[in-house]
PDB file of C-alpha atoms in Angstrom:
ATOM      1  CA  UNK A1378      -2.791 -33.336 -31.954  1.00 51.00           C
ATOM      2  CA  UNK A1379      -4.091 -33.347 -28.370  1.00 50.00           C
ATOM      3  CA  UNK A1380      -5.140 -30.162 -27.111  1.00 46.00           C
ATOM      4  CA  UNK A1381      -3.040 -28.094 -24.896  1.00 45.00           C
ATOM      5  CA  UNK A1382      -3.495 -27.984 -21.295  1.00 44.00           C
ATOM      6  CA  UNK A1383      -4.395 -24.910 -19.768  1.00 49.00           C
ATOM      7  CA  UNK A1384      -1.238 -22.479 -17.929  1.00 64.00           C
ATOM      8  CA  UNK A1385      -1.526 -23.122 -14.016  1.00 81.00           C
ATOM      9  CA  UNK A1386      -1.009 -19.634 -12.841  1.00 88.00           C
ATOM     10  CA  UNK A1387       0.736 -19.205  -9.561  1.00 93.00           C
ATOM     11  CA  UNK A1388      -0.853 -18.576  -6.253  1.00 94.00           C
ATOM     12  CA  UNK A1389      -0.143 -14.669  -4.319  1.00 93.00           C
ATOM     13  CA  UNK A1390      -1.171 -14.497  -1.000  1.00 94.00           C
ATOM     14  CA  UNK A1391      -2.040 -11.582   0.699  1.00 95.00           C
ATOM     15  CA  UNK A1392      -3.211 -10.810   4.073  1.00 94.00           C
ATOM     16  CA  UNK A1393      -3.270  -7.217   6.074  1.00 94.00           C
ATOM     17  CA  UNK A1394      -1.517  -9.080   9.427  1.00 93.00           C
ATOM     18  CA  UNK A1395       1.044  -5.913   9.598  1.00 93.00           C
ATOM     19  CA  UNK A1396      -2.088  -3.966  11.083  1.00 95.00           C
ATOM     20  CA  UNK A1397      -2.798  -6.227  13.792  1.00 93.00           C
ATOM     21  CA  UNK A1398      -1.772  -4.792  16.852  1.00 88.00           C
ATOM     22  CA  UNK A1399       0.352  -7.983  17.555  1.00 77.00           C
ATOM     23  CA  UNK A1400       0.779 -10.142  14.660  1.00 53.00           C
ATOM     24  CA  UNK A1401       0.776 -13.737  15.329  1.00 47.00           C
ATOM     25  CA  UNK A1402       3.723 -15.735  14.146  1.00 44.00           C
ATOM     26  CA  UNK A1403       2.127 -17.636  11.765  1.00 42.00           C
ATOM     27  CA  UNK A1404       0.074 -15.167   9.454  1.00 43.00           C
ATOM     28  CA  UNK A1405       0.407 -14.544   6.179  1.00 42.00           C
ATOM     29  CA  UNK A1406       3.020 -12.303   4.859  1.00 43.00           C
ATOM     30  CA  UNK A1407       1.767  -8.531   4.293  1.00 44.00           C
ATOM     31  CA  UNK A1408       3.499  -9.073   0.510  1.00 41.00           C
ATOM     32  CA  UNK A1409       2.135 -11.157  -2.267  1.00 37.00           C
ATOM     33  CA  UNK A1410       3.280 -14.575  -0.553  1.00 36.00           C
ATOM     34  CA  UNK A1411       6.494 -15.681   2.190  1.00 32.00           C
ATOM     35  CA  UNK A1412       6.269 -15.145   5.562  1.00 39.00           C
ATOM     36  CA  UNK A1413       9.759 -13.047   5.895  1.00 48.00           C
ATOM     37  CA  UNK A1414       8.971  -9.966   3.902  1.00 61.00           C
ATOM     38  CA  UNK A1415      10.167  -6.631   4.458  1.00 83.00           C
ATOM     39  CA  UNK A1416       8.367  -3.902   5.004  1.00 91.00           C
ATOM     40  CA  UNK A1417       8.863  -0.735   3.642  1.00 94.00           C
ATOM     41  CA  UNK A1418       7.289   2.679   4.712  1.00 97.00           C
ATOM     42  CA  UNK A1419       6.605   5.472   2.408  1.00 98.00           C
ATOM     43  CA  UNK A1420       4.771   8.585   4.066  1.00 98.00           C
ATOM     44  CA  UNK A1421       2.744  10.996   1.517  1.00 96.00           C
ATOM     45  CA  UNK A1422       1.603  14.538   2.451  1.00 95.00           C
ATOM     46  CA  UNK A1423      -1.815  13.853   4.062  1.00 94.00           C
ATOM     47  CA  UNK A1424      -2.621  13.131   7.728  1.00 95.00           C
ATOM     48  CA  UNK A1425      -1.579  10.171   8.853  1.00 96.00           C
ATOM     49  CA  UNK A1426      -3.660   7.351   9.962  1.00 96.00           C
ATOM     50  CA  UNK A1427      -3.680   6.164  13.514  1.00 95.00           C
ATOM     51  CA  UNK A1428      -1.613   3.169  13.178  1.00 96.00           C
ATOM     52  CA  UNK A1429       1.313   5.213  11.789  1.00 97.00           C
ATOM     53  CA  UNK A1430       3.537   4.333  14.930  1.00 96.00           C
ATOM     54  CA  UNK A1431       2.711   0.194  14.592  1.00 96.00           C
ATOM     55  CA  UNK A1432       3.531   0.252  11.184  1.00 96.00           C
ATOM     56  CA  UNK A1433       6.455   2.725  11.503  1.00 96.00           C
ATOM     57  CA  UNK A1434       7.533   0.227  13.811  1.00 94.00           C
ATOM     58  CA  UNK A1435       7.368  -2.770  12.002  1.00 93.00           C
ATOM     59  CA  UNK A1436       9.014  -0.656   8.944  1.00 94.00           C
ATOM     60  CA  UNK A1437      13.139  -1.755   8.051  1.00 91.00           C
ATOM     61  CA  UNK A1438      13.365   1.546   6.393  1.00 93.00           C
ATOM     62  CA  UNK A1439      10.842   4.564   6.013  1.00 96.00           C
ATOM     63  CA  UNK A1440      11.240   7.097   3.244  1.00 97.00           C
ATOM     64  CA  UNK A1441       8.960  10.403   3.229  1.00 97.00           C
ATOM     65  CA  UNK A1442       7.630  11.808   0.107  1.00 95.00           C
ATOM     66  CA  UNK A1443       8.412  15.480   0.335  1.00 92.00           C
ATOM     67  CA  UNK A1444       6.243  17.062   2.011  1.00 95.00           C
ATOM     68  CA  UNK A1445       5.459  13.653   4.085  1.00 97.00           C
ATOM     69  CA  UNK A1446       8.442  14.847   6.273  1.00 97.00           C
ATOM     70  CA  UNK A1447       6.491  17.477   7.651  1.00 97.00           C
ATOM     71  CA  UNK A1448       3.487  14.935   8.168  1.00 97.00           C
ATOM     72  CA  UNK A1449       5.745  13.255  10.489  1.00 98.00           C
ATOM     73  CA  UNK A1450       7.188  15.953  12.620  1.00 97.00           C
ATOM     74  CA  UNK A1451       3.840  17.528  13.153  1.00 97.00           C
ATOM     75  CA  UNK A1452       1.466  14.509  13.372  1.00 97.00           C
ATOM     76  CA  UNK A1453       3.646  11.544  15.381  1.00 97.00           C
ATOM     77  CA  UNK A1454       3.634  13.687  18.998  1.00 97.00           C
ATOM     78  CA  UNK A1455      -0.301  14.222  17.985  1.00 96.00           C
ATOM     79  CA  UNK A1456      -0.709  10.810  17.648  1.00 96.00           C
ATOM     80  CA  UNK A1457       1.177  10.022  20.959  1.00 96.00           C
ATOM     81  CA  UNK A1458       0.616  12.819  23.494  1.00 94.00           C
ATOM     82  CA  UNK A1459       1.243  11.235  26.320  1.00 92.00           C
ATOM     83  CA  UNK A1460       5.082  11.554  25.311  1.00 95.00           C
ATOM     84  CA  UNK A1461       7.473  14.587  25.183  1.00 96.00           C
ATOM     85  CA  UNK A1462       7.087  16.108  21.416  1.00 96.00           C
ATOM     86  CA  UNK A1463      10.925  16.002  20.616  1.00 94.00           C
ATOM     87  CA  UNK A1464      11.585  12.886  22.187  1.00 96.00           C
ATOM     88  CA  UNK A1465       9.055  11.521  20.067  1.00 96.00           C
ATOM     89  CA  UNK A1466      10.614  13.540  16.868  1.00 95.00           C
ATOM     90  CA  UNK A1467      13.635  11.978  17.535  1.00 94.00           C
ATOM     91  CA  UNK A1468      12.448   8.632  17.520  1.00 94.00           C
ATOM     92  CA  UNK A1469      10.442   8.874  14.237  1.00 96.00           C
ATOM     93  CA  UNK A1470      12.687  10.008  12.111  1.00 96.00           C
ATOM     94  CA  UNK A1471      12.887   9.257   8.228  1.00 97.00           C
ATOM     95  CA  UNK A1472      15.772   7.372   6.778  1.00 96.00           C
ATOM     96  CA  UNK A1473      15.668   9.148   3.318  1.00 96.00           C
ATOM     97  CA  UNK A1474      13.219  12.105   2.320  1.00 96.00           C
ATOM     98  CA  UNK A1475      12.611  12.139  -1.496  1.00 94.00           C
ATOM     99  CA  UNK A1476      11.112  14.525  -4.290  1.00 89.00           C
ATOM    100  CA  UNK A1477      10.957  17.377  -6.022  1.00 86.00           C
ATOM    101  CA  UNK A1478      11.156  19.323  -2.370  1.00 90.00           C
ATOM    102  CA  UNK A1479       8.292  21.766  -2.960  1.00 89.00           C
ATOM    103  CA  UNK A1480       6.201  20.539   0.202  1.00 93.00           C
ATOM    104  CA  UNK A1481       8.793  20.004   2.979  1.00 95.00           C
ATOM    105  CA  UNK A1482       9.251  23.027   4.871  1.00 96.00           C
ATOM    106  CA  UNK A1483      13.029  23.988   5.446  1.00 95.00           C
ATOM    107  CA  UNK A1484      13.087  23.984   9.358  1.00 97.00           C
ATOM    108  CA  UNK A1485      11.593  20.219   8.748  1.00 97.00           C
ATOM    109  CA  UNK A1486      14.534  19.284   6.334  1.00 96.00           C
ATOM    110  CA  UNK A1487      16.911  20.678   8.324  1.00 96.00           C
ATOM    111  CA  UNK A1488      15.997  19.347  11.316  1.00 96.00           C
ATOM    112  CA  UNK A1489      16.007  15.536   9.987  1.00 96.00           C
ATOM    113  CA  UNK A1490      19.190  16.305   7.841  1.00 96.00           C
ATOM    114  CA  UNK A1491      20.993  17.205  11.247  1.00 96.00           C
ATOM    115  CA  UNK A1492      19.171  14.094  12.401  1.00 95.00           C
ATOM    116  CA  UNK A1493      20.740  11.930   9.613  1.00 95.00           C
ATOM    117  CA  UNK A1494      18.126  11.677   7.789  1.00 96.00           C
ATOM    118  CA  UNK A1495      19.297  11.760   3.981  1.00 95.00           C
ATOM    119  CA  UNK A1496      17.889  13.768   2.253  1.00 95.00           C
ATOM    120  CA  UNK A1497      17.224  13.069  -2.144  1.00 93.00           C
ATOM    121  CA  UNK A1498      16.247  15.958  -4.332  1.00 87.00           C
ATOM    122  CA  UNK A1499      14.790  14.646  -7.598  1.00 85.00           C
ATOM    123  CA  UNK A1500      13.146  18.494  -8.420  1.00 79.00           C
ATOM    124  CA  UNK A1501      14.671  17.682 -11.929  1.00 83.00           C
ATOM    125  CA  UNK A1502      12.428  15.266 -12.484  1.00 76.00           C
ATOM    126  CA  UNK A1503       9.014  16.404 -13.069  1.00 79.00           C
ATOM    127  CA  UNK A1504       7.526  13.908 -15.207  1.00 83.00           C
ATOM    128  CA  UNK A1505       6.641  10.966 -11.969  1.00 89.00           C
ATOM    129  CA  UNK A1506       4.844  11.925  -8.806  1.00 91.00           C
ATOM    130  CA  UNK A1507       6.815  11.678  -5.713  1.00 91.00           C
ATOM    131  CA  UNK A1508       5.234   8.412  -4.430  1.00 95.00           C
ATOM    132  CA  UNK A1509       6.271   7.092  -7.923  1.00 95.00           C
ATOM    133  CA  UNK A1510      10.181   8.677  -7.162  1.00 93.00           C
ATOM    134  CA  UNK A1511      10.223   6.937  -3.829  1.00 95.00           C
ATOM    135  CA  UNK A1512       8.754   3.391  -4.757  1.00 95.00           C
ATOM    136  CA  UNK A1513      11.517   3.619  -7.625  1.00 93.00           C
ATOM    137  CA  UNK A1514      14.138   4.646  -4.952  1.00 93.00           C
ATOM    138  CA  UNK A1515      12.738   1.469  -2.825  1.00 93.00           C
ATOM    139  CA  UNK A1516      13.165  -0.731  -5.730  1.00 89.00           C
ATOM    140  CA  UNK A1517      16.460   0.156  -6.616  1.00 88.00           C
ATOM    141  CA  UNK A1518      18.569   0.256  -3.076  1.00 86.00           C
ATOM    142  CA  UNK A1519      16.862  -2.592  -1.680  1.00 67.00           C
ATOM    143  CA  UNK A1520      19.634  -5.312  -1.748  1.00 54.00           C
ATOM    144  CA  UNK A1521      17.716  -8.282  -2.414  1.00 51.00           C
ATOM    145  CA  UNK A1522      17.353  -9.253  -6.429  1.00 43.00           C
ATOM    146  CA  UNK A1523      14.128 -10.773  -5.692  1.00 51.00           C
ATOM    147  CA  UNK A1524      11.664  -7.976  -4.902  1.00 59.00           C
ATOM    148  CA  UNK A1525       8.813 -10.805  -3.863  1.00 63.00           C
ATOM    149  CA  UNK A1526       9.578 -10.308  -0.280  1.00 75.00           C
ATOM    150  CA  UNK A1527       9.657  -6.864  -0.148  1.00 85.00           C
ATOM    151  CA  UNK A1528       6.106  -5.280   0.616  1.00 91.00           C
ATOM    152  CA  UNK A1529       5.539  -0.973   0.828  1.00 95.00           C
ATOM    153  CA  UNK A1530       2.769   0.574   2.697  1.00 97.00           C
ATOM    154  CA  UNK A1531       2.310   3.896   1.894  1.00 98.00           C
ATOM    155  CA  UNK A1532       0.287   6.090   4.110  1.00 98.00           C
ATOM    156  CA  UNK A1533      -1.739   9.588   3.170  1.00 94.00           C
ATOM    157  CA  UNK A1534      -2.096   7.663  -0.266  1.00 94.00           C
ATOM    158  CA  UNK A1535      -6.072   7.765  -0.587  1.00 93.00           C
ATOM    159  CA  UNK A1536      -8.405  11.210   0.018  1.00 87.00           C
ATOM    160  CA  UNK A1537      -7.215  14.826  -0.533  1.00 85.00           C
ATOM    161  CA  UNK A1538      -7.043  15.842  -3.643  1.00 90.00           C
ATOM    162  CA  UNK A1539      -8.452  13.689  -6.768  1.00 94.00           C
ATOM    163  CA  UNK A1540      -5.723  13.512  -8.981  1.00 93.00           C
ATOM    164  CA  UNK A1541      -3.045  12.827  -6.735  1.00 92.00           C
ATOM    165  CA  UNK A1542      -5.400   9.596  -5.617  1.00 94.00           C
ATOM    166  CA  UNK A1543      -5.707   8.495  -8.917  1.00 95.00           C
ATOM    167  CA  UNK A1544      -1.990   8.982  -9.188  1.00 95.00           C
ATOM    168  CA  UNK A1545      -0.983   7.085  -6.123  1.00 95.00           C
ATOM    169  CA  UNK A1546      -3.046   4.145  -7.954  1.00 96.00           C
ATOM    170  CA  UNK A1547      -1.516   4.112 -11.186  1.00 96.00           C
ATOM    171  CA  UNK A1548       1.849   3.807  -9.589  1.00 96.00           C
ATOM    172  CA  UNK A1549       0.034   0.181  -8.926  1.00 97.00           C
ATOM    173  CA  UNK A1550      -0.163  -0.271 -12.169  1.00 95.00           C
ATOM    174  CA  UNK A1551       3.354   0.981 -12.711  1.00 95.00           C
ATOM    175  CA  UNK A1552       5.437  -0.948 -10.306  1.00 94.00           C
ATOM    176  CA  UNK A1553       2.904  -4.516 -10.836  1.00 93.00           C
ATOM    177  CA  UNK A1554       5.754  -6.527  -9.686  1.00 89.00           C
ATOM    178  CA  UNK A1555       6.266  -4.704  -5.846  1.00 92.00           C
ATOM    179  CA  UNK A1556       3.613  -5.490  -3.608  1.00 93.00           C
ATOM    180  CA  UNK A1557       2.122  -1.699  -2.645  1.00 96.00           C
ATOM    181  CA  UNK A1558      -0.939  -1.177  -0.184  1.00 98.00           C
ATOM    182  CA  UNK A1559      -2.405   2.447   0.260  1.00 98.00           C
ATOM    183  CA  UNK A1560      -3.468   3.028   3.563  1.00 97.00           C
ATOM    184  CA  UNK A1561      -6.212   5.072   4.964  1.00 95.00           C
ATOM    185  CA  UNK A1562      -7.820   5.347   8.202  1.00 94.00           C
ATOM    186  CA  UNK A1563     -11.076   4.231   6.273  1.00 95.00           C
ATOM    187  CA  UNK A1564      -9.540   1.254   3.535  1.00 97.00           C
ATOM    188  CA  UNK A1565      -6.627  -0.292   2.178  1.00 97.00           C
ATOM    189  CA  UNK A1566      -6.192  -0.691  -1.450  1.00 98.00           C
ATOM    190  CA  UNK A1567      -3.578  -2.936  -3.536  1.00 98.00           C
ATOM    191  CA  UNK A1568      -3.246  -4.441  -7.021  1.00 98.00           C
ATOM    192  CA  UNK A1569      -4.005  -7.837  -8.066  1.00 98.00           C
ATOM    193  CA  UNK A1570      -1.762  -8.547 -11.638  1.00 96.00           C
ATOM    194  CA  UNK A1571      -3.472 -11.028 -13.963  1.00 96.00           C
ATOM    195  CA  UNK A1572      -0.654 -13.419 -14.001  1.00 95.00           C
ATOM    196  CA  UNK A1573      -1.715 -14.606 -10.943  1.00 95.00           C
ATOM    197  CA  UNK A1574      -4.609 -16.304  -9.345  1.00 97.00           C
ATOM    198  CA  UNK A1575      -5.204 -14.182  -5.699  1.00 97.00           C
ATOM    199  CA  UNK A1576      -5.532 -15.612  -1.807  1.00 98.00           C
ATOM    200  CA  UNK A1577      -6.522 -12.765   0.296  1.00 98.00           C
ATOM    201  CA  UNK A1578      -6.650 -13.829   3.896  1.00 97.00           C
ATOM    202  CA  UNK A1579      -9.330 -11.603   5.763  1.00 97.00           C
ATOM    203  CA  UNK A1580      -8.215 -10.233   8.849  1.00 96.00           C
ATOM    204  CA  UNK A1581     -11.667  -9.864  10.848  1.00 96.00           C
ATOM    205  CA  UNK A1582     -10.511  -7.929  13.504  1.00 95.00           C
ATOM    206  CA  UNK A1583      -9.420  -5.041  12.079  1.00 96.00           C
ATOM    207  CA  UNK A1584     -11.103  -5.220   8.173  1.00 97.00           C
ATOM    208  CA  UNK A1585     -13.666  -5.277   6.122  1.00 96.00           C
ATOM    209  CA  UNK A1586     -17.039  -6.604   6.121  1.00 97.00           C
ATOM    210  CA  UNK A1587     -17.211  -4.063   2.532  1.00 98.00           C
ATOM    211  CA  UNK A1588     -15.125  -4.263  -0.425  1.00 98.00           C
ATOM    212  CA  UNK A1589     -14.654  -3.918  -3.820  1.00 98.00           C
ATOM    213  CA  UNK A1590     -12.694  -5.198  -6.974  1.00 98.00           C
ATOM    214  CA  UNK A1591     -12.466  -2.427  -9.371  1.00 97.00           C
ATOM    215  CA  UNK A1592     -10.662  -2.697 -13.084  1.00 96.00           C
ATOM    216  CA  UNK A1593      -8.882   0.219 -13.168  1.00 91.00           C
ATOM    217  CA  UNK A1594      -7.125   0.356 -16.395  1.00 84.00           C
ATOM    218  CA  UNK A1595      -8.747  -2.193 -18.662  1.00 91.00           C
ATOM    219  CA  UNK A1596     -12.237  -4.111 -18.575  1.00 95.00           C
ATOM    220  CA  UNK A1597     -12.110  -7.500 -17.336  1.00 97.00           C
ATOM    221  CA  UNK A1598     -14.037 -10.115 -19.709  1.00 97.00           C
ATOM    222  CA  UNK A1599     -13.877 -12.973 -16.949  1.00 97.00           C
ATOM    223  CA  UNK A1600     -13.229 -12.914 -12.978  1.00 98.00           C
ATOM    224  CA  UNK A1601     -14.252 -15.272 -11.015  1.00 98.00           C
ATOM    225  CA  UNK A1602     -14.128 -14.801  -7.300  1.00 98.00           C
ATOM    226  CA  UNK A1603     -14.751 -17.331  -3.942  1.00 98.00           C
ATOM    227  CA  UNK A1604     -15.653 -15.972  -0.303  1.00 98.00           C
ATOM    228  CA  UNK A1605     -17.865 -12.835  -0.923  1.00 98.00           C
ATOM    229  CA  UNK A1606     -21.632 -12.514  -0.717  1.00 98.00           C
ATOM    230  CA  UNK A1607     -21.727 -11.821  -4.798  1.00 97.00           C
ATOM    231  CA  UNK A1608     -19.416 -13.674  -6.112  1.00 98.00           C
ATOM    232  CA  UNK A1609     -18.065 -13.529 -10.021  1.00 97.00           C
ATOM    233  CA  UNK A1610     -18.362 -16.184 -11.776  1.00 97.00           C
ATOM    234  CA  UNK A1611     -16.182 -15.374 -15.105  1.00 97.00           C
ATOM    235  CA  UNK A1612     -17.859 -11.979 -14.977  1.00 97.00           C
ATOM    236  CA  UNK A1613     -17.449  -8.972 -17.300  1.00 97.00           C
ATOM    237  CA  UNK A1614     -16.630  -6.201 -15.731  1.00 97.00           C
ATOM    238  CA  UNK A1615     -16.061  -2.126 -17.077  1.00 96.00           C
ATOM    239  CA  UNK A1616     -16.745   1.655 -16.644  1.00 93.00           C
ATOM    240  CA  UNK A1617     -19.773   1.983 -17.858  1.00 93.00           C
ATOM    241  CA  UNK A1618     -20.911  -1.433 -16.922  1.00 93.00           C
ATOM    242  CA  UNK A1619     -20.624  -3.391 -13.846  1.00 94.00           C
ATOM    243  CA  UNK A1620     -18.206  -3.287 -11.454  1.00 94.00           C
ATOM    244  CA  UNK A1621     -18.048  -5.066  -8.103  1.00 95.00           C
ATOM    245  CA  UNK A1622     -18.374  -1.734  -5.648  1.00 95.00           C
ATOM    246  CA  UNK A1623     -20.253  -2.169  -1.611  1.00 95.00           C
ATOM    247  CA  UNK A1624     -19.889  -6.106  -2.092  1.00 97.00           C
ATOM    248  CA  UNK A1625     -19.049  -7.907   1.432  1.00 98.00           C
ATOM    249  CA  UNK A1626     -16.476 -10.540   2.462  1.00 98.00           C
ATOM    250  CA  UNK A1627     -17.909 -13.721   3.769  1.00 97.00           C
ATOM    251  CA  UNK A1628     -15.364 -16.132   4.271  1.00 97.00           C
ATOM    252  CA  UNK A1629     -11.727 -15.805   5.926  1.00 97.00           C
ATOM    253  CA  UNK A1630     -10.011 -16.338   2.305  1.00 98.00           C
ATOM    254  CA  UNK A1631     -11.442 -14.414  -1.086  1.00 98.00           C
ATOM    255  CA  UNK A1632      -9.707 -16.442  -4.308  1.00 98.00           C
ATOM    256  CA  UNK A1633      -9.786 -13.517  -7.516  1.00 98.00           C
ATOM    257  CA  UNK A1634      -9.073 -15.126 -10.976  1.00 97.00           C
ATOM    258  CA  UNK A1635      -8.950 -12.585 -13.480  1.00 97.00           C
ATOM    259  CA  UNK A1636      -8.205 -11.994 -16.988  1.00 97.00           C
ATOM    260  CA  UNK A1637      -7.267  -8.057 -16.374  1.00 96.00           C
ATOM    261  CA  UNK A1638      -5.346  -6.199 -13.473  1.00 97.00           C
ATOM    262  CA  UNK A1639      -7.598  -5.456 -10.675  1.00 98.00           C
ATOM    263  CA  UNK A1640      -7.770  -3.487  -7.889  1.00 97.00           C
ATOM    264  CA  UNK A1641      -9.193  -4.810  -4.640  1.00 98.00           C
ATOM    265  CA  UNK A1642     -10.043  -2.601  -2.050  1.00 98.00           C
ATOM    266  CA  UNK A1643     -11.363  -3.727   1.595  1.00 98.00           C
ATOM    267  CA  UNK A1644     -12.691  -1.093   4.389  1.00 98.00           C
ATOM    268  CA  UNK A1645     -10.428  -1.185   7.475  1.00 97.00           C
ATOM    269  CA  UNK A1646     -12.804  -1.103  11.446  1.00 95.00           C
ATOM    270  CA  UNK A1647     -12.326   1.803  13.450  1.00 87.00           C
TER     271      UNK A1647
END
């Protein structure tokens, strides 16, 4: 009997266009491959980065994770003071605010609930973090059946406190089918499943040169990588061994092949 011929896995592209100031036409898709995804927003309760208003802007619906809400009320006029405070409040406001409520102060939630804003109280549910509730709320109300084109950035998702980061990136792991980045002002982060081989398209101006790919999860017995300084060449990779931290893009498309999930993580120019 002939031998069988090795599974072609398919292609996701990724690229971090929807932080260019203008995006050209042509790039890449922020989401794991087409060129007319929709971008979500999801706010956590941290300070938000400087290019909150591009991608609120660029957002078809932003949700606020608790105490997110009050994230935006305070921090958008700080981020654009040359503008009137409740004009600017006005403009940014959430579509939904979601989770167990124990952040958002009430003069916040009141004031976007007058403002439309709808407002979803899962405090029942104390067994997922709110990022988790919202991506689920996301998933569910988004009217396409194919969630390929729909890509979530979620702000305030990496420093603070430990265990809420760590959090934030198992809901990666969690929702493996949804393309999620969490932002920074210092790095992006996403997840790259196994059942795909990875494109990432390096966006010079406003990323990298340092990055990483990290299994988080499970060890990886093989990755091979193209377009960094140390590449992998079906490399073993776990806690306690090696793992591909401070390595440096070289080329304007990395390739990942990997046997385990990985997360890849790129540095983002001030």
């Amino acid at each position: 009997m002939a031998p069988t011929a090795p599974t072609q896995r398919p292609t996701m592209r990724h690229s971090s266009a929807f932080l260019l100031p203008s995006a050209p036409p042509s790039s890449p898709a922020p989401g794991p491959d087409l060129d007319d995804a929709t971008v979500a927003l999801v706010v956590l309760n941290q300070p938000l980065p400087r290019f909150a208003p591009l991608l609120w802007s660029r957002a078809a619906v932003r949700v606020c994770a608790d105490g997110g809400a009050n994230r935006i009320f305070d921090g958008m006029p700080a981020l654009l003071p040359g503008q009137d405070p409740d004009e600017v409040r006005a403009s940014y406001k959430p579509d939904v605010i979601e989770g167990d409520m124990d952040s958002v102060r009430p003069e916040v939630k009141e004031h976007y609930s007058n403002l439309g804003t709808r407002i979803v109280d899962e405090s029942h549910d104390q067994d997922t973090t709110d990022l988790h509730k919202c991506i689920a709320f996301i998933a569910e109300n988004y009217p396409a059946t194919n969630k390929t084109n729909l890509s979530i950035l979620v702000l305030g998702a990496l420093g603070g406190r430990f265990d809420h980061e760590m959090g934030n990136i198992n809901v990666l792991h969690l929702f493996p089918g949804i393309n999620i980045v969490l932002l920074s002002d210092d790095c992006l982060i996403f997840l790259l499943p196994r059942t795909h081989t990875h494109e990432i398209h390096i966006e010079r101006l406003i990323e990298g040169p340092h990055c990483g790919l990290i299994p988080i999860g499970m060890p990886s017995t093989s990755t091979t990588t193209t377009g960094l300084r140390w590449n992998l060449d079906n490399t073993s990779m776990s806690y306690g061994g090696l793992i591909s931290t401070s390595n440096i893009v070289e080329e304007d498309k990395v390739t990942v092949t990997s046997d385990s999930d990985l997360i890849w993580t790129i540095s983002l120019r001030k």
